[in-house]
Tab-separated table of C-alpha atoms in Angstrom:
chain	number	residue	atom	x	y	z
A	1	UNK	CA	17.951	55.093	31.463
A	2	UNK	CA	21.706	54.441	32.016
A	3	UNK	CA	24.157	57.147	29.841
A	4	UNK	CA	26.952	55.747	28.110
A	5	UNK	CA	29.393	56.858	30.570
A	6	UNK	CA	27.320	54.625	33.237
A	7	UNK	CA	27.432	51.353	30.750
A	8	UNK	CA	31.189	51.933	29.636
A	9	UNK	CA	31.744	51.852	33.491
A	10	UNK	CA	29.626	48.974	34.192
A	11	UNK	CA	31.554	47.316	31.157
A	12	UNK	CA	35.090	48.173	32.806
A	13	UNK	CA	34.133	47.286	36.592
A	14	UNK	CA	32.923	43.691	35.616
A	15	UNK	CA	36.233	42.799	34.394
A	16	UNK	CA	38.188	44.306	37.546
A	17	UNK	CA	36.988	41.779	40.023
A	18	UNK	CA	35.183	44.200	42.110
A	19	UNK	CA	32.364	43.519	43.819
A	20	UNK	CA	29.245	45.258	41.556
A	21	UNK	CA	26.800	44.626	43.878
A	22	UNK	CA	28.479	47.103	46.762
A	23	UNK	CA	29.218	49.812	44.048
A	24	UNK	CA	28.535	53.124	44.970
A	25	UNK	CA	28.161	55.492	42.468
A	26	UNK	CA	27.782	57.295	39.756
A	27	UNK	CA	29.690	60.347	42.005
A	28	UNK	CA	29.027	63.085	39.962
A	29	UNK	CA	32.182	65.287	39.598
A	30	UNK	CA	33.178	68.481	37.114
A	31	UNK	CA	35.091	65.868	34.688
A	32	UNK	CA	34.102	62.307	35.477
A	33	UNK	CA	31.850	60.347	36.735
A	34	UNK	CA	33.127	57.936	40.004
A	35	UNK	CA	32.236	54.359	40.867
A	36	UNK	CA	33.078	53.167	44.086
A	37	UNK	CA	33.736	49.543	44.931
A	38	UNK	CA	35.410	46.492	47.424
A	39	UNK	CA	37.640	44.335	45.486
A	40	UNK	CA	36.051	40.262	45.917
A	41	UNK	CA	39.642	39.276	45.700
A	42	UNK	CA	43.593	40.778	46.483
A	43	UNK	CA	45.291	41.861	43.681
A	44	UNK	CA	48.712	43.647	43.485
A	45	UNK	CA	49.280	43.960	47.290
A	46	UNK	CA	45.526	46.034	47.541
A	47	UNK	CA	44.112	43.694	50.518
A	48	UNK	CA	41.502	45.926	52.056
A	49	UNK	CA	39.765	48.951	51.525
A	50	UNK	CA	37.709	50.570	48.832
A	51	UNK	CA	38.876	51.503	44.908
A	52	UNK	CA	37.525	54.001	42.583
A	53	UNK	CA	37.144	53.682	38.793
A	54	UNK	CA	36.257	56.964	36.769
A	55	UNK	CA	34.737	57.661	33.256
A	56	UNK	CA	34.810	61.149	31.762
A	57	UNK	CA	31.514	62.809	31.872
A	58	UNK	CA	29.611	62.381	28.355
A	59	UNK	CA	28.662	65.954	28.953
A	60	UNK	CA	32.634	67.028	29.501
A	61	UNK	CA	33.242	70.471	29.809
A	62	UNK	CA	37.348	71.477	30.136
A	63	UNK	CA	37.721	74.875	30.683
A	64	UNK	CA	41.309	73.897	31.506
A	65	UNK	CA	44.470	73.564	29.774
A	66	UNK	CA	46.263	69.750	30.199
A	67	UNK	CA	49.164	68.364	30.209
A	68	UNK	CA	49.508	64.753	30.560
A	69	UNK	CA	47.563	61.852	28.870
A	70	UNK	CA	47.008	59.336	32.383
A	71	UNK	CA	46.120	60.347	35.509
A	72	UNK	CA	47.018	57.432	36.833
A	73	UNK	CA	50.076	56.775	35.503
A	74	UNK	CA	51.279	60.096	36.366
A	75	UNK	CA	50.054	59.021	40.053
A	76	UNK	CA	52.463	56.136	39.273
A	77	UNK	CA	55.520	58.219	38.723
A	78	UNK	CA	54.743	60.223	41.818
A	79	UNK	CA	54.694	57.409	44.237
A	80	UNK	CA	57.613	58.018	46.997
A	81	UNK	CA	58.136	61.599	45.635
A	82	UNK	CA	55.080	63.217	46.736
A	83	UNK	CA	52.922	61.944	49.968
A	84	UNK	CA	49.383	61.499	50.552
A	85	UNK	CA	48.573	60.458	46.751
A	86	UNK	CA	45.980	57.430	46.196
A	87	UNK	CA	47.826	54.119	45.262
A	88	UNK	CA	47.175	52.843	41.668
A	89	UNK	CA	46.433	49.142	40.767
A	90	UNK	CA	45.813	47.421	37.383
A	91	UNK	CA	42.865	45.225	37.277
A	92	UNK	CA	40.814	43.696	34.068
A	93	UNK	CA	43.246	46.167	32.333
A	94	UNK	CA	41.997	48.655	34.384
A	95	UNK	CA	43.548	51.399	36.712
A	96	UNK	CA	42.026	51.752	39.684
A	97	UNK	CA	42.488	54.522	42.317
A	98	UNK	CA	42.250	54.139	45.765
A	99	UNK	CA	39.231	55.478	46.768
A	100	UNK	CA	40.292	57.601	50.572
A	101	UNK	CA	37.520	57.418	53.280
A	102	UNK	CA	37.297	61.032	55.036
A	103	UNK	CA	35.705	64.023	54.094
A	104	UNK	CA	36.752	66.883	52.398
A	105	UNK	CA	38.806	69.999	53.360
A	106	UNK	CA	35.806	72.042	52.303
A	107	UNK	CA	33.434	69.382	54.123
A	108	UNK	CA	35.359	70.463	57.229
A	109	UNK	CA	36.187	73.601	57.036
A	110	UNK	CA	34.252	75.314	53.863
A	111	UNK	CA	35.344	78.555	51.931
A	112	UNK	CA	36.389	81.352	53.983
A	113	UNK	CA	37.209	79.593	56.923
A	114	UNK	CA	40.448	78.913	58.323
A	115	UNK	CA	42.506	75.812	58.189
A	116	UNK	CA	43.809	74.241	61.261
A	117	UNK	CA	47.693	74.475	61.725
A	118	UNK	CA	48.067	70.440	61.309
A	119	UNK	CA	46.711	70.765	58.447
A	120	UNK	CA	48.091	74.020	56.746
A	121	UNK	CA	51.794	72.392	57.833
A	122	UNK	CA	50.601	69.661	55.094
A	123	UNK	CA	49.609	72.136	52.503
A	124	UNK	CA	53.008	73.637	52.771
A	125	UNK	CA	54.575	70.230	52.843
A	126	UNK	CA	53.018	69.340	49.535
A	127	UNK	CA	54.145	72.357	48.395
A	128	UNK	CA	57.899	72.037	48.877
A	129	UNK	CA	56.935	67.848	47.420
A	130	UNK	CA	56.020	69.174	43.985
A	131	UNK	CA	58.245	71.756	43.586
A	132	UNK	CA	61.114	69.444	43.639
A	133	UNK	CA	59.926	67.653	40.665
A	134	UNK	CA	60.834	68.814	37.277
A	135	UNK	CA	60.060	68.313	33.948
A	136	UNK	CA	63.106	66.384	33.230
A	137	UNK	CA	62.905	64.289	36.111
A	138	UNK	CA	58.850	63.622	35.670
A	139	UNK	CA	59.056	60.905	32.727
A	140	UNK	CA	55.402	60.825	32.029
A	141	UNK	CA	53.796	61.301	29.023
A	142	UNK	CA	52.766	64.702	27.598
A	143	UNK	CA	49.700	65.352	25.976
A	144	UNK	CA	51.338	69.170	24.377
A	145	UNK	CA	53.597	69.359	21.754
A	146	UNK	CA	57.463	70.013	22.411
A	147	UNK	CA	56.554	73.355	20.102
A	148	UNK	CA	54.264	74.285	22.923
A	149	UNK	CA	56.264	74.492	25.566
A	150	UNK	CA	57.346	77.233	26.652
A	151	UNK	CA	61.785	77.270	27.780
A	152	UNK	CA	62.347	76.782	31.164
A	153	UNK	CA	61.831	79.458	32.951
A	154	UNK	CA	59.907	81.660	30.580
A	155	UNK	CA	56.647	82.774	32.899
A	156	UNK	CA	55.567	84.908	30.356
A	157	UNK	CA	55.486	82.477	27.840
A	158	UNK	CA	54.008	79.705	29.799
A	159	UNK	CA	50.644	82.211	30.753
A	160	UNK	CA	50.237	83.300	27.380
A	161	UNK	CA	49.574	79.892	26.259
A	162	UNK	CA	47.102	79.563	29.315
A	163	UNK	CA	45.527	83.121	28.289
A	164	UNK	CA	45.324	81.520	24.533
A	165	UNK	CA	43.394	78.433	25.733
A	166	UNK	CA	41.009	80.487	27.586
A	167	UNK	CA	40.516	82.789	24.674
A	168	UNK	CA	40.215	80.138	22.354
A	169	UNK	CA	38.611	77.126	23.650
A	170	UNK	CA	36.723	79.120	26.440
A	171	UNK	CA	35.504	82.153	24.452
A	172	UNK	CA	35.660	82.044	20.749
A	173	UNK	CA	34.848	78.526	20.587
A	174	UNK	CA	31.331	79.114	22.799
A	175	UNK	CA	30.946	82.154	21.195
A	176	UNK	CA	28.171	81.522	18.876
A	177	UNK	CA	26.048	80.652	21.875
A	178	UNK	CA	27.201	83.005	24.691
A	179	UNK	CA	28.435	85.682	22.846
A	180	UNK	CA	25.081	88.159	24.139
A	181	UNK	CA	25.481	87.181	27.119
A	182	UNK	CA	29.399	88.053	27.733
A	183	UNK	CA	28.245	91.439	26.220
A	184	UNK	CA	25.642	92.385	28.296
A	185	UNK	CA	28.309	91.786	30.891
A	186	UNK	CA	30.888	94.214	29.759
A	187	UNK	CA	32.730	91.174	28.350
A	188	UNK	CA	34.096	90.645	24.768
A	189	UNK	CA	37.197	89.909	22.677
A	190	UNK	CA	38.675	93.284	23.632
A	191	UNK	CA	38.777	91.733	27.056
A	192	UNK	CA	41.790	89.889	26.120
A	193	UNK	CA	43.909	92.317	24.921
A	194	UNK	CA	43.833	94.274	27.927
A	195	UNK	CA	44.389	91.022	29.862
A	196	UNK	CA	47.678	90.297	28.429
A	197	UNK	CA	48.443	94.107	29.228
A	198	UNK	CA	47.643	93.799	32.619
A	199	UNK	CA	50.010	90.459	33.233
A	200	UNK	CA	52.746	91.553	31.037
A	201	UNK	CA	56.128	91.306	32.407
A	202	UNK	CA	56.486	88.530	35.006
A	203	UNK	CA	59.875	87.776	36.183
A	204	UNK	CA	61.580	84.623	35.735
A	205	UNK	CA	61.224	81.696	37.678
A	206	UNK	CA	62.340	77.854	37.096
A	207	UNK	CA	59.753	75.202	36.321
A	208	UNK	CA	58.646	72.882	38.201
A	209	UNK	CA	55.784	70.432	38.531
A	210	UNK	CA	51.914	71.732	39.789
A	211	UNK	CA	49.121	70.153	40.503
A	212	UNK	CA	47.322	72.811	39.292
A	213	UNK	CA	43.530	72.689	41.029
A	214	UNK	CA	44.754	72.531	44.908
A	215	UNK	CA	41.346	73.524	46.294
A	216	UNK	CA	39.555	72.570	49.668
A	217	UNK	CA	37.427	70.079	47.373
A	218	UNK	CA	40.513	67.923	46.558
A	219	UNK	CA	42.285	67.472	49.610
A	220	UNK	CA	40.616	64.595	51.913
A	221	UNK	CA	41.032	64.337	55.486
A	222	UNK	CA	40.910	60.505	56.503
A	223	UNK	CA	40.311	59.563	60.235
A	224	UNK	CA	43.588	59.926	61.473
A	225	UNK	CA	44.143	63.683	59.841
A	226	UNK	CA	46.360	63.063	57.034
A	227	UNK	CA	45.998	64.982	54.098
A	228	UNK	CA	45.218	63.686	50.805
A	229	UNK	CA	45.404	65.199	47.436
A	230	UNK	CA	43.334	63.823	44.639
A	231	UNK	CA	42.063	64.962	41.015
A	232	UNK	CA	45.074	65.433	39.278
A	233	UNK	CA	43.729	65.403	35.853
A	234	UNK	CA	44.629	69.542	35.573
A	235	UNK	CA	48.304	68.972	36.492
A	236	UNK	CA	51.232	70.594	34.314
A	237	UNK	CA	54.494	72.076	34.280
A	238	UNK	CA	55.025	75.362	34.248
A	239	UNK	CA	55.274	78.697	37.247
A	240	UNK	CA	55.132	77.594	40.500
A	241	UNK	CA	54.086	80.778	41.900
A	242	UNK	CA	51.080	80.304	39.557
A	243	UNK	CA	50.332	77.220	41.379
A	244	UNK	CA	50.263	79.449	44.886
A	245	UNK	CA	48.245	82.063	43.077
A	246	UNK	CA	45.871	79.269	42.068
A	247	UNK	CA	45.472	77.906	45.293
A	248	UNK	CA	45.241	81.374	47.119
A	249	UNK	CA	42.306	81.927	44.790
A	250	UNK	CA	40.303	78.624	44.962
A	251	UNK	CA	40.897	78.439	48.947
A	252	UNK	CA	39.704	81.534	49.831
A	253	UNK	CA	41.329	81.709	52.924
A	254	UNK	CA	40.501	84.822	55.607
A	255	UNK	CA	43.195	87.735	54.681
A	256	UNK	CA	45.701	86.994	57.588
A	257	UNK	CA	45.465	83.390	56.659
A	258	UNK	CA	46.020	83.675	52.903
A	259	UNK	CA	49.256	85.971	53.512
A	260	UNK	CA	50.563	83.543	56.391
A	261	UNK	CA	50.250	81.026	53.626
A	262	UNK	CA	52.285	83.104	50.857
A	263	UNK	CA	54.858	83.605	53.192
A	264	UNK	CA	54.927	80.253	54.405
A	265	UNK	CA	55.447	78.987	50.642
A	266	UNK	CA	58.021	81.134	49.589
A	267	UNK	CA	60.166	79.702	52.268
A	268	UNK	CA	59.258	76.107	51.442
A	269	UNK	CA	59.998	76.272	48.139
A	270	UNK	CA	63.441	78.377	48.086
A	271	UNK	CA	64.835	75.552	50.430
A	272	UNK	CA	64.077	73.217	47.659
A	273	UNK	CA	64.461	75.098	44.335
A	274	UNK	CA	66.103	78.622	44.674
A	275	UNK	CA	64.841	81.581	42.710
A	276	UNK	CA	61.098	79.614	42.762
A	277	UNK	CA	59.779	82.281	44.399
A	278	UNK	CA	61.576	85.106	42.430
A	279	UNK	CA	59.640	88.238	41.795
A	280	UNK	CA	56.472	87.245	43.923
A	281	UNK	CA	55.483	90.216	45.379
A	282	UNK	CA	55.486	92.000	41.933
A	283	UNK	CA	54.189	88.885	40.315
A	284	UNK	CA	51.876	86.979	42.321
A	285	UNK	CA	49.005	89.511	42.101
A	286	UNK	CA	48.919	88.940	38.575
A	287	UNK	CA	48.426	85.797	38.368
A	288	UNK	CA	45.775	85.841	40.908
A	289	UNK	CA	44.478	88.609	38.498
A	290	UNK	CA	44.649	85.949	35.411
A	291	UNK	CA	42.711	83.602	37.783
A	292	UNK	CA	39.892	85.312	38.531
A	293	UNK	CA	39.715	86.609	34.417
A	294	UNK	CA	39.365	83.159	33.853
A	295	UNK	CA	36.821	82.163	36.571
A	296	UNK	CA	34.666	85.397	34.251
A	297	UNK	CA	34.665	82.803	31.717
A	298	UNK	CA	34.330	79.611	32.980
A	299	UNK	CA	31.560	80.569	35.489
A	300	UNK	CA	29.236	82.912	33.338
A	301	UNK	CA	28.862	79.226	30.852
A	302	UNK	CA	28.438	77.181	33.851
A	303	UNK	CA	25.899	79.569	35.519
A	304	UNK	CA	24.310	80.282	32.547
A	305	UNK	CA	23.948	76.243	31.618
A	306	UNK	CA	23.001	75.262	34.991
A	307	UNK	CA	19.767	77.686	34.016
A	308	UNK	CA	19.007	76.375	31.048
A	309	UNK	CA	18.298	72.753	32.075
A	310	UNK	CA	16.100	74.368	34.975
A	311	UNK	CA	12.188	74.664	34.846
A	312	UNK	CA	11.151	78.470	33.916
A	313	UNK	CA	12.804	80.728	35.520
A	314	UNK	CA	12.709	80.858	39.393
A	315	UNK	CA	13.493	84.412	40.267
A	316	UNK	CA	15.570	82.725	43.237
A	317	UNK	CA	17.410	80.921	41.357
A	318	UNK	CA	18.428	83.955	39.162
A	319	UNK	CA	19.333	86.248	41.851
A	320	UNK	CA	21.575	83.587	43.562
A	321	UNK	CA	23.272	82.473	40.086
A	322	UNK	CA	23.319	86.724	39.043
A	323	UNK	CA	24.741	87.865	42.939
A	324	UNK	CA	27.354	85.349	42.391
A	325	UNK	CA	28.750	86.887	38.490
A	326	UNK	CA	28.546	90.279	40.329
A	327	UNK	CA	30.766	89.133	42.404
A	328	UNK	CA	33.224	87.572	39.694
A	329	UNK	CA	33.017	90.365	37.330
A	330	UNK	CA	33.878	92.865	40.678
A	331	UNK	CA	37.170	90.424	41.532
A	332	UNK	CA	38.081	90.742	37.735
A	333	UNK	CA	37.162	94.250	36.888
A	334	UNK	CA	41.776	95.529	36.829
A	335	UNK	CA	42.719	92.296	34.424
A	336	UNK	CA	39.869	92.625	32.130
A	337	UNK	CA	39.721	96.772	32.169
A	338	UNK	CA	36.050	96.338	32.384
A	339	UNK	CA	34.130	99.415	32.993
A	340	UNK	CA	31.182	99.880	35.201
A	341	UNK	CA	30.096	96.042	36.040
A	342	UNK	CA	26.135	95.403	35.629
A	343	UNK	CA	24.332	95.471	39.071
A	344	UNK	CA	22.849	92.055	40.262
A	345	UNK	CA	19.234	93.237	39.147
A	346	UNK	CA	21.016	93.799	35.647
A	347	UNK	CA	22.148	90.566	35.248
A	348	UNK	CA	19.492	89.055	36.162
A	349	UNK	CA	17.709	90.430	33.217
A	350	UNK	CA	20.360	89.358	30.956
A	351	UNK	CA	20.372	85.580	32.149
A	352	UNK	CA	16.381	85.616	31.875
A	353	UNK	CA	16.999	86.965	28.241
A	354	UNK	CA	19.725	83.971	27.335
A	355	UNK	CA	17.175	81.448	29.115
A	356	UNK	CA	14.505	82.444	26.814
A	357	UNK	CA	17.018	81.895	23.564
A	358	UNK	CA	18.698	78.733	24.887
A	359	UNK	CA	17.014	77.632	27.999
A	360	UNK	CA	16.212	73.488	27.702
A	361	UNK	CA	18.147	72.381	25.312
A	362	UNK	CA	18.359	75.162	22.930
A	363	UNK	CA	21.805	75.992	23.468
A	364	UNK	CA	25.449	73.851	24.517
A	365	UNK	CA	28.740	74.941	25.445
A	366	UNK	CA	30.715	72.930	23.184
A	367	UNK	CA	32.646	70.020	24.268
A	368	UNK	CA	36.255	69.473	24.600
């Protein structure tokens, strides 16, 4: 049976002029779901290639704070500022995104593995692209509040409010369903307190624009190795070092790689905005710090949901899914002050006990 995200889709592509009967898709992604299609006739200078519509997953989880209210018409304010972003067309009263044919960064070169040079110099490029942009010169519309915002320059202030959303949206909000199993991690709302300890006292830096979720996922490589970033839906203004520090901890680059790379942005982005780099080697460990706090959050609910529509439990499964929150809770053992961190073995047991309370259906992270 088609979901309602696949009919609203099928409503919207029939009135594009694509042609439905080469569509590829649904491409399942975190957020949306991703049709792929020719267009049967040129519109707005698009003569060739592919185009990609997108409907927001009827199952949506956002463990992430945003900031503007269109993609693609924040795509459309970016075009001759920032390189290697799809092109936007209207059709039917639709946006369409060009849909890039390559593979992925990660397709290429998956976690832990280094990036080629040629490609690195485009990361940095990027970089330097979107630190240029500010708030005043991005006239796109905002999804927060002016109240919300934090002054220019004010790091502290801007990861408090990213702390909050976690806190609030992530945790309190999912509480009633995950609350046993964040405590039989070592994890409760205690956890945040000490967080905001551990982060206090960034220095200063000016805002700037980030994109937020640069990982090896959203840049595609086409056939002539050019660099494209996509999935911008996570983008905001704020710290631009917390744009490197989210980067450095989605990328996983080898050690030598991932400090080549720090280095390498600090000097791209004081060339374009001086004092953007201010502070980092006191503050850019904290923010990686916040990062991998949050990933405590957002993957233990993922994990634990990704269970739950399973068959009974397969012991495999469990050890994979309980080796991999070992190794989250390890990386965020200093921000969250967690004591000793549950052993893989001990995790497994408590997933098996939230599977029996919530496993098919029982239970649901709520929806943003």
């Amino acid at each position: 049976m088609a979901s309602a995200s696949d009919l609203s889709a099928q409503s919207r592509l029939a009135e594009t002029g694509g042609d439905l009967s080469a569509v590829e898709g649904p491409l399942r992604g975190y957020h949306h779901d991703t049709y792929v299609f020719p267009l049967l006739e040129p519109l707005g200078g698009a003569r060739s290639g592919r185009w990609k519509c997108r409907e927001p997953r009827s199952d949506l989880l956002w463990f992430d704070r945003r900031c503007f209210d269109s993609e693609e018409r924040l795509l459309q304010a970016l075009v001759g500022r920032v390189s290697g972003i799809p092109d936007v067309i209207e059709a039917g009263g639709t946006r369409l995104q060009r849909f890039i044919e390559g593979r992925t960064l990660g397709a290429l070169h998956p976690s832990g593995h280094r990036v080629p040079e040629a490609l690195l110099d485009q990361i940095i490029a990027l970089f330097g692209e979107l630190v240029a942009i500010s708030a005043e010169t991005l006239l796109v519309k905002r999804r927060c509040v002016a109240e919300d915002r934090p002054r220019d320059g004010d790091t502290d202030g801007f990861l408090e409010r990213l702390i909050r959303f976690t806190e609030e949206r992530v945790y309190a909000r999912n509480a009633e369903t995950f609350s046993g199993l964040f405590d039989d991690l070592g994890v409760d709302g205690e956890s945040f307190k000490r967080l905001r300890k551990h982060v206090l006292g960034l220095r200063e830096r000016p805002f700037s624009f980030l994109h937020a979720d640069l990982h090896r996922a959203n840049f595609v490589v086409d056939p002539r190795k050019r660099l494209w970033t996509i999935d911008w839906e996570l983008a905001m203004v704020g710290d631009p070092l917390y744009d490197l520090a989210t980067h450095l901890h989605l990328m996983r680059y080898p050690a030598d790689q991932e400090e080549l790379v720090a280095d390498r942005w600090s000097t791209a982005v004081e060339k374009v905005r001086p004092g953007a780099s201010h502070g980092m080697a006191h503050d850019l460990p904290l923010l990686v710090g916040y990062k991998r706090a949050q990933s405590v959050f957002t993957d233990v609910i993922r994990t634990a949901l990704s269970l739950a529509d399973g068959p009974p439990p397969d012991w495999r499964r469990f050890a994979h899914a309980a080796a991999k929150l070992h190794g989250v809770l390890l990386a965020a053992r200093a921000p969250l002050g967690l004591g000793a961190v549950p052993t893989p073995r001990g995790i497994v047991a408590s997933l098996v006990r939230w599977h029996r309370g919530h496993g098919r259906g029982r239970g649901a992270a709520q929806r943003t």
